[in-house]
XYZ file of N, CA and C in Angstrom:
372
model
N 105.469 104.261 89.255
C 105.169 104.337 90.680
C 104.724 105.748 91.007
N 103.873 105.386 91.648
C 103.027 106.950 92.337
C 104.201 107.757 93.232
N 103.903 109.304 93.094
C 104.581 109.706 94.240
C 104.355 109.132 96.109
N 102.840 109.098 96.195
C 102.874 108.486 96.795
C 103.520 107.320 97.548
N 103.046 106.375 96.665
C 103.731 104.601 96.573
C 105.576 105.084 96.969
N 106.281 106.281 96.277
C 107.414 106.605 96.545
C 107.476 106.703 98.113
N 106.802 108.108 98.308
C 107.137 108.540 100.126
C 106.712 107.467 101.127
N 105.675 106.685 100.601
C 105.373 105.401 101.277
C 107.021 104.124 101.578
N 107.464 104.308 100.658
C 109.066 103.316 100.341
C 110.020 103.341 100.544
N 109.807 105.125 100.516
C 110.871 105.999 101.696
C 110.806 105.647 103.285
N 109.537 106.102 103.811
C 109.448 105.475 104.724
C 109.516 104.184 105.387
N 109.603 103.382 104.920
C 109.904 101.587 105.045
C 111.097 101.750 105.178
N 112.030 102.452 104.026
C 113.515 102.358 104.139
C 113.778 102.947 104.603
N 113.523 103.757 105.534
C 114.070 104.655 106.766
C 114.148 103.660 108.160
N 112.913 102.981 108.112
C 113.077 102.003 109.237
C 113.665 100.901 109.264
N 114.025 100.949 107.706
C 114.620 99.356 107.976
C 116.482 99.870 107.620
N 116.602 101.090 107.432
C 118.116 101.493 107.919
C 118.365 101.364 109.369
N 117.098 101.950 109.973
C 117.344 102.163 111.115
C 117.629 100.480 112.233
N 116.926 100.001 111.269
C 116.801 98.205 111.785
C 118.390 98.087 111.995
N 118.688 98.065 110.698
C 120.054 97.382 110.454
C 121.568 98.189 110.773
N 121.383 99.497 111.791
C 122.318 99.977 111.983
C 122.468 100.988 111.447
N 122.335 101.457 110.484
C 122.365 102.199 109.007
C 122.671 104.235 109.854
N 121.574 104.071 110.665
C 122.130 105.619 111.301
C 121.592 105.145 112.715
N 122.092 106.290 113.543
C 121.700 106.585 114.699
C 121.638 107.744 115.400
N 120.701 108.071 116.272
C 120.282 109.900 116.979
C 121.255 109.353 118.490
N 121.334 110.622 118.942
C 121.673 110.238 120.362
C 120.383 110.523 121.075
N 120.294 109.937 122.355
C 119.123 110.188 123.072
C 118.235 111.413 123.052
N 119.252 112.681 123.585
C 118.360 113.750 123.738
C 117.674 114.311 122.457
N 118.408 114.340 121.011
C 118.207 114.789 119.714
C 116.472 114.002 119.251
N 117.062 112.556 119.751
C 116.001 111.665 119.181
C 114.793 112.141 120.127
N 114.873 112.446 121.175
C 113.530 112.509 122.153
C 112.932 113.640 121.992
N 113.537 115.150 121.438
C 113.323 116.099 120.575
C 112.527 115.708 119.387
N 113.196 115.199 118.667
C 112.084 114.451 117.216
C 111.279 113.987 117.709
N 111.541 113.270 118.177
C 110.149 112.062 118.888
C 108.929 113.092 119.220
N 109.300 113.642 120.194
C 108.247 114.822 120.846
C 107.595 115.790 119.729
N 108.463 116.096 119.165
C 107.603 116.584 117.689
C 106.949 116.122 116.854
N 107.345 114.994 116.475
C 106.493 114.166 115.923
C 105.099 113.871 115.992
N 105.482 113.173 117.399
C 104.395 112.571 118.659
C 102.824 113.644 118.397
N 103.514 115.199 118.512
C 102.781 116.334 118.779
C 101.950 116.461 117.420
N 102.565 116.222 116.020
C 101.917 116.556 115.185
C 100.453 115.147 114.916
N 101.513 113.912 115.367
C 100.380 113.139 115.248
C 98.824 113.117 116.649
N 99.571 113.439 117.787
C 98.484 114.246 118.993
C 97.845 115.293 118.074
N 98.221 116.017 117.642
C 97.064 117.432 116.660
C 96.548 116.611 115.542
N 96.450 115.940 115.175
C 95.951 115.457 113.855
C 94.295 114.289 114.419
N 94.993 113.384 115.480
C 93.672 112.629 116.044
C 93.467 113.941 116.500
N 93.285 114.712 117.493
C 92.616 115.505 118.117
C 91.649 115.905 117.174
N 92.280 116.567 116.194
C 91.640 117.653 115.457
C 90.669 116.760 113.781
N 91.130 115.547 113.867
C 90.410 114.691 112.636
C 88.881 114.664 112.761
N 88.047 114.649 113.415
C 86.630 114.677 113.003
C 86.461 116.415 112.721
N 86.939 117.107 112.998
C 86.927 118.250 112.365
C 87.338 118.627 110.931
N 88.651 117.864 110.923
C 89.368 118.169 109.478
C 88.312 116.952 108.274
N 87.651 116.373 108.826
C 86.907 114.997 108.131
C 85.948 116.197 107.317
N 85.482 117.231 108.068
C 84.371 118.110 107.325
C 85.011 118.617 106.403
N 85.899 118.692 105.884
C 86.568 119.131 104.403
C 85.501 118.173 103.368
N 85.951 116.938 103.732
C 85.415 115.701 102.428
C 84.049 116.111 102.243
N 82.947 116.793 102.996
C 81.874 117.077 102.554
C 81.400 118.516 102.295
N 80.872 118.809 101.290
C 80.342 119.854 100.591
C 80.239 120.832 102.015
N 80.819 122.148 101.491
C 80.586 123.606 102.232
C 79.077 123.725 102.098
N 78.268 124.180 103.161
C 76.691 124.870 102.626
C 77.412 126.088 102.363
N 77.169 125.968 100.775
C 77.023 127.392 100.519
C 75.654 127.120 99.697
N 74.982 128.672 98.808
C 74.139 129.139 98.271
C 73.691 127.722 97.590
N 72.569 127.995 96.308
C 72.128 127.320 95.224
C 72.616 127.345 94.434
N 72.883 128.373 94.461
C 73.577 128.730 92.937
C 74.256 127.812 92.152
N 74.764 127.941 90.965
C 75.119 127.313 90.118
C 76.948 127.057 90.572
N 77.236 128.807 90.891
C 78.854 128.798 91.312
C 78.796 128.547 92.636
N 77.700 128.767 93.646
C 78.251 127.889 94.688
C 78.538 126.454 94.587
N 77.506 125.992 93.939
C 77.979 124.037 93.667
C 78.897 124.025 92.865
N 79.698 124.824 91.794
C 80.749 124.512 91.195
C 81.835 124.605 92.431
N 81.513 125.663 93.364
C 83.059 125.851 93.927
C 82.972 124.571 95.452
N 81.542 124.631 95.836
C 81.942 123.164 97.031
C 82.481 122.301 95.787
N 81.917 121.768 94.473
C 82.746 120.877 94.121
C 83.993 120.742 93.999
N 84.386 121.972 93.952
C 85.766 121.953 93.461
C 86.470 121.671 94.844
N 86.040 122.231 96.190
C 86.458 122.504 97.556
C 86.997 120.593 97.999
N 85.338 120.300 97.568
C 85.779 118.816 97.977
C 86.543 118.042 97.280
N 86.426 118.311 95.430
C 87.553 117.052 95.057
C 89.111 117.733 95.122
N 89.393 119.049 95.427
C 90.714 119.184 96.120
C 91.168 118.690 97.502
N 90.358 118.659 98.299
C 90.539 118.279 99.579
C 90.854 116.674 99.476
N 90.479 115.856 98.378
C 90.277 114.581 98.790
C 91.309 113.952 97.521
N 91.567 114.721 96.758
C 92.354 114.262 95.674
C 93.746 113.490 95.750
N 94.558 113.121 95.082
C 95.558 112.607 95.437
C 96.949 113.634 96.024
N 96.736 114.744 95.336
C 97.645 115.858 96.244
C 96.568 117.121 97.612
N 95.192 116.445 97.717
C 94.754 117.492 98.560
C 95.120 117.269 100.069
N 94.526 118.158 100.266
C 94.785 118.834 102.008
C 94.224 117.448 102.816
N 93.231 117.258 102.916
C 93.045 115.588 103.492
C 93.672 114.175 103.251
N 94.169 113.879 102.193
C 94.954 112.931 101.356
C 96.123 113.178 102.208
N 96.873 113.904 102.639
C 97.994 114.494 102.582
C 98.071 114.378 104.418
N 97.100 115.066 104.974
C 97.176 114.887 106.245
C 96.931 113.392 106.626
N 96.432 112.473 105.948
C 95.818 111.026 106.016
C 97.367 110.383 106.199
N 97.960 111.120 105.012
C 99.456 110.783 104.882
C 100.228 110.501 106.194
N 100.341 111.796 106.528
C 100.971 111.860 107.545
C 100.194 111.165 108.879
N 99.742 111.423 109.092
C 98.523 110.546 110.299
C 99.131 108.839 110.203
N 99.357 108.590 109.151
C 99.905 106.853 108.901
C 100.989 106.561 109.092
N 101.656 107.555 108.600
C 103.952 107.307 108.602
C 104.157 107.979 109.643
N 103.986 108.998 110.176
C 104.869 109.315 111.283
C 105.040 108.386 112.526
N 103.931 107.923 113.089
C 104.429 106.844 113.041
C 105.478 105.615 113.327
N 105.871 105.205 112.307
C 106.715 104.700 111.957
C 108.132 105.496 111.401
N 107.993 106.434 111.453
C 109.104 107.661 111.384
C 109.916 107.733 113.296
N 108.556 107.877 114.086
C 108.726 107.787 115.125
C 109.562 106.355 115.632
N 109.597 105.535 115.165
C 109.651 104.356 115.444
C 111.130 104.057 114.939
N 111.422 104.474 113.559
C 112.324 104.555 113.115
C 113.739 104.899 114.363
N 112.944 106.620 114.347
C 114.212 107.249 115.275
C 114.374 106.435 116.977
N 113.205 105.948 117.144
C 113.702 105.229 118.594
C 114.502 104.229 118.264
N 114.517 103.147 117.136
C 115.562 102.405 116.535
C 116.871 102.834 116.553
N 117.208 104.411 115.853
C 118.363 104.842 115.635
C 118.775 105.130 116.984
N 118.126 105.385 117.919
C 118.279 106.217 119.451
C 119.446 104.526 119.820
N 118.894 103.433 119.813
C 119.550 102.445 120.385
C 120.753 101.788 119.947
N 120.744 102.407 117.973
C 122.081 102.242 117.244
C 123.609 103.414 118.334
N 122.823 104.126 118.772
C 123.691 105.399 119.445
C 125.161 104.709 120.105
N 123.996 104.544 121.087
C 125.532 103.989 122.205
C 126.561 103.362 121.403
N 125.929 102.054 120.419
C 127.279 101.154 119.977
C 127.965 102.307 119.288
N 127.409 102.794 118.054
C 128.413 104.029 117.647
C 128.768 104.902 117.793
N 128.916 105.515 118.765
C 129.453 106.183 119.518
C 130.293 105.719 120.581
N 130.336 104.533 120.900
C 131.796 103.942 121.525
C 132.386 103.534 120.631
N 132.023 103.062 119.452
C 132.555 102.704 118.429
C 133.816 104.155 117.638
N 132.858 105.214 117.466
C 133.592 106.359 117.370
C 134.371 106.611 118.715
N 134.212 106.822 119.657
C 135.506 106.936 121.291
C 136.688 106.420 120.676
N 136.608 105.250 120.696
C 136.961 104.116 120.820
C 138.177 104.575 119.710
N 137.884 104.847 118.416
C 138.300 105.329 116.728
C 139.367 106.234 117.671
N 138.699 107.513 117.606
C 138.756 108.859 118.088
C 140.295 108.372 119.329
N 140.025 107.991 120.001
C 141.070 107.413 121.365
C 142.779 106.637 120.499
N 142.181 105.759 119.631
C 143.370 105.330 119.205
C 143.814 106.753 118.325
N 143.739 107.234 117.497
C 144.234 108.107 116.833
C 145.146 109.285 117.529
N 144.526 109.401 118.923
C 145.466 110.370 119.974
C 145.873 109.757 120.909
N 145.969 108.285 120.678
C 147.165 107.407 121.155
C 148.642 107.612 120.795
């Protein structure tokens, strides 16, 4: 399995902890993440037909080492660990990262009366 295919599986199983109870944020923590999140995926559409000009060749010179180095510019940018690959990444899961933590936001309340509740009998 790809690293990829990994952080991709990670992410599934983050949401589907979050499905089943597994953790929970309290409101304000989660709306903090959220907002950060939110922000990186707001900068990423904003800024994607810009960052898209990576995938195509720099004008540089004729030369022989200018076309070696756009080549090199573009198949790093587009490779399986480059700078576009990577932001593509993120642009897809957060997401569902986001989504995740509003899940956990609603696990809150029960556990946390659930903990009161613990917490109360013990200094009974």
């Amino acid at each position: 399995m790809t690293e990829d295919a990994r952080e991709a599986d990670q992410v599934v199983a983050l949401k589907r902890l979050a499905s089943n109870g597994g953790f929970a944020v309290d409101e304000r923590t989660g709306e903090k993440m959220i907002r950060a999140l939110q922000g990186i995926v707001d900068a990423l559409e904003a800024r994607w037909p810009a960052l898209q000009r990576f995938a195509g060749s720099p004008r540089l010179s004729s030369t022989a080492t200018a076309r070696w180095v756009s080549h090199v510019m573009v198949r790093t940018a587009g490779d399986d660990r480059g700078l576009l690959t990577r932001l593509q990444q993120a642009r897809a899961e957060l997401p569902t990262y986001i989504e995740a933590i509003r899940l956990a936001q609603e696990n809150y309340r029960p556990a946390d009366g659930d903990t009161a509740a613990t917490l109360h009998r013990y200094r009974a």
